[in-house]
Amino acid sequence: MMAIREVDGMFNYLDPEYYGILMKRLRLKYRNQEE
């Protein structure tokens, strides 16, 4: 339970916009590696 709460707090702490940008960057990196 403690670990789950920590992850929840981490996501709440992050700015939604920043998190979205981060995910987009990770997806681009993953796509580039596949090709």
Short mmCIF file of N, CA and C in Angstrom, two decimals:
data_model
loop_
_atom_site.label_atom_id
_atom_site.label_comp_id
_atom_site.label_asym_id
_atom_site.label_seq_id
_atom_site.Cartn_x
_atom_site.Cartn_y
_atom_site.Cartn_z
N MET A 1 0.83 -1.22 0.00
CA MET A 1 0.00 0.00 0.00
C MET A 1 0.87 1.26 0.00
N MET A 2 1.93 1.25 0.76
CA MET A 2 2.80 2.43 0.85
C MET A 2 3.36 2.80 -0.52
N ALA A 3 3.82 1.80 -1.25
CA ALA A 3 4.43 2.06 -2.57
C ALA A 3 3.40 2.68 -3.51
N ILE A 4 2.17 2.15 -3.49
CA ILE A 4 1.12 2.67 -4.36
C ILE A 4 0.82 4.12 -4.00
N ARG A 5 0.78 4.43 -2.73
CA ARG A 5 0.50 5.81 -2.30
C ARG A 5 1.60 6.74 -2.77
N GLU A 6 2.84 6.28 -2.70
CA GLU A 6 3.97 7.11 -3.13
C GLU A 6 3.87 7.42 -4.62
N VAL A 7 3.50 6.41 -5.41
CA VAL A 7 3.36 6.61 -6.86
C VAL A 7 2.23 7.59 -7.14
N ASP A 8 1.11 7.43 -6.43
CA ASP A 8 -0.02 8.35 -6.59
C ASP A 8 0.41 9.77 -6.30
N GLY A 9 1.14 9.96 -5.22
CA GLY A 9 1.60 11.29 -4.84
C GLY A 9 2.54 11.87 -5.88
N MET A 10 3.37 11.00 -6.46
CA MET A 10 4.32 11.45 -7.47
C MET A 10 3.57 11.97 -8.70
N PHE A 11 2.55 11.23 -9.15
CA PHE A 11 1.79 11.65 -10.32
C PHE A 11 1.01 12.93 -10.03
N ASN A 12 0.48 13.06 -8.83
CA ASN A 12 -0.25 14.27 -8.46
C ASN A 12 0.68 15.47 -8.39
N TYR A 13 1.92 15.22 -8.01
CA TYR A 13 2.90 16.30 -7.89
C TYR A 13 3.31 16.82 -9.26
N LEU A 14 3.43 15.89 -10.22
CA LEU A 14 3.83 16.29 -11.57
C LEU A 14 2.74 17.10 -12.25
N ASP A 15 3.16 18.06 -13.07
CA ASP A 15 2.22 18.87 -13.83
C ASP A 15 1.70 18.03 -15.00
N PRO A 16 0.38 17.97 -15.20
CA PRO A 16 -0.19 17.16 -16.29
C PRO A 16 0.44 17.48 -17.64
N GLU A 17 0.67 18.75 -17.92
CA GLU A 17 1.27 19.14 -19.21
C GLU A 17 2.68 18.58 -19.33
N TYR A 18 3.46 18.70 -18.26
CA TYR A 18 4.83 18.19 -18.25
C TYR A 18 4.83 16.68 -18.46
N TYR A 19 3.91 15.99 -17.80
CA TYR A 19 3.83 14.54 -17.93
C TYR A 19 3.48 14.15 -19.36
N GLY A 20 2.58 14.91 -19.99
CA GLY A 20 2.20 14.64 -21.38
C GLY A 20 3.38 14.78 -22.31
N ILE A 21 4.16 15.84 -22.12
CA ILE A 21 5.34 16.08 -22.96
C ILE A 21 6.34 14.94 -22.76
N LEU A 22 6.51 14.52 -21.51
CA LEU A 22 7.45 13.45 -21.20
C LEU A 22 7.06 12.16 -21.93
N MET A 23 5.76 11.82 -21.90
CA MET A 23 5.28 10.61 -22.56
C MET A 23 5.51 10.69 -24.06
N LYS A 24 5.26 11.87 -24.65
CA LYS A 24 5.47 12.03 -26.10
C LYS A 24 6.93 11.80 -26.45
N ARG A 25 7.85 12.34 -25.64
CA ARG A 25 9.28 12.17 -25.90
C ARG A 25 9.67 10.70 -25.81
N LEU A 26 9.14 10.00 -24.80
CA LEU A 26 9.47 8.59 -24.64
C LEU A 26 8.97 7.78 -25.83
N ARG A 27 7.76 8.12 -26.32
CA ARG A 27 7.20 7.40 -27.47
C ARG A 27 8.06 7.63 -28.71
N LEU A 28 8.52 8.87 -28.91
CA LEU A 28 9.36 9.19 -30.07
C LEU A 28 10.67 8.40 -30.00
N LYS A 29 11.27 8.35 -28.83
CA LYS A 29 12.53 7.61 -28.65
C LYS A 29 12.31 6.13 -28.95
N TYR A 30 11.20 5.58 -28.47
CA TYR A 30 10.90 4.16 -28.67
C TYR A 30 10.71 3.87 -30.16
N ARG A 31 10.01 4.77 -30.85
CA ARG A 31 9.77 4.59 -32.29
C ARG A 31 11.08 4.63 -33.06
N ASN A 32 11.95 5.56 -32.71
CA ASN A 32 13.24 5.70 -33.40
C ASN A 32 14.09 4.44 -33.22
N GLN A 33 14.01 3.83 -32.05
CA GLN A 33 14.81 2.63 -31.79
C GLN A 33 14.28 1.44 -32.61
N GLU A 34 12.97 1.39 -32.82
CA GLU A 34 12.37 0.28 -33.56
C GLU A 34 12.80 0.30 -35.02
N GLU A 35 12.86 1.48 -35.62
CA GLU A 35 13.16 1.59 -37.05
C GLU A 35 14.60 1.20 -37.38
#
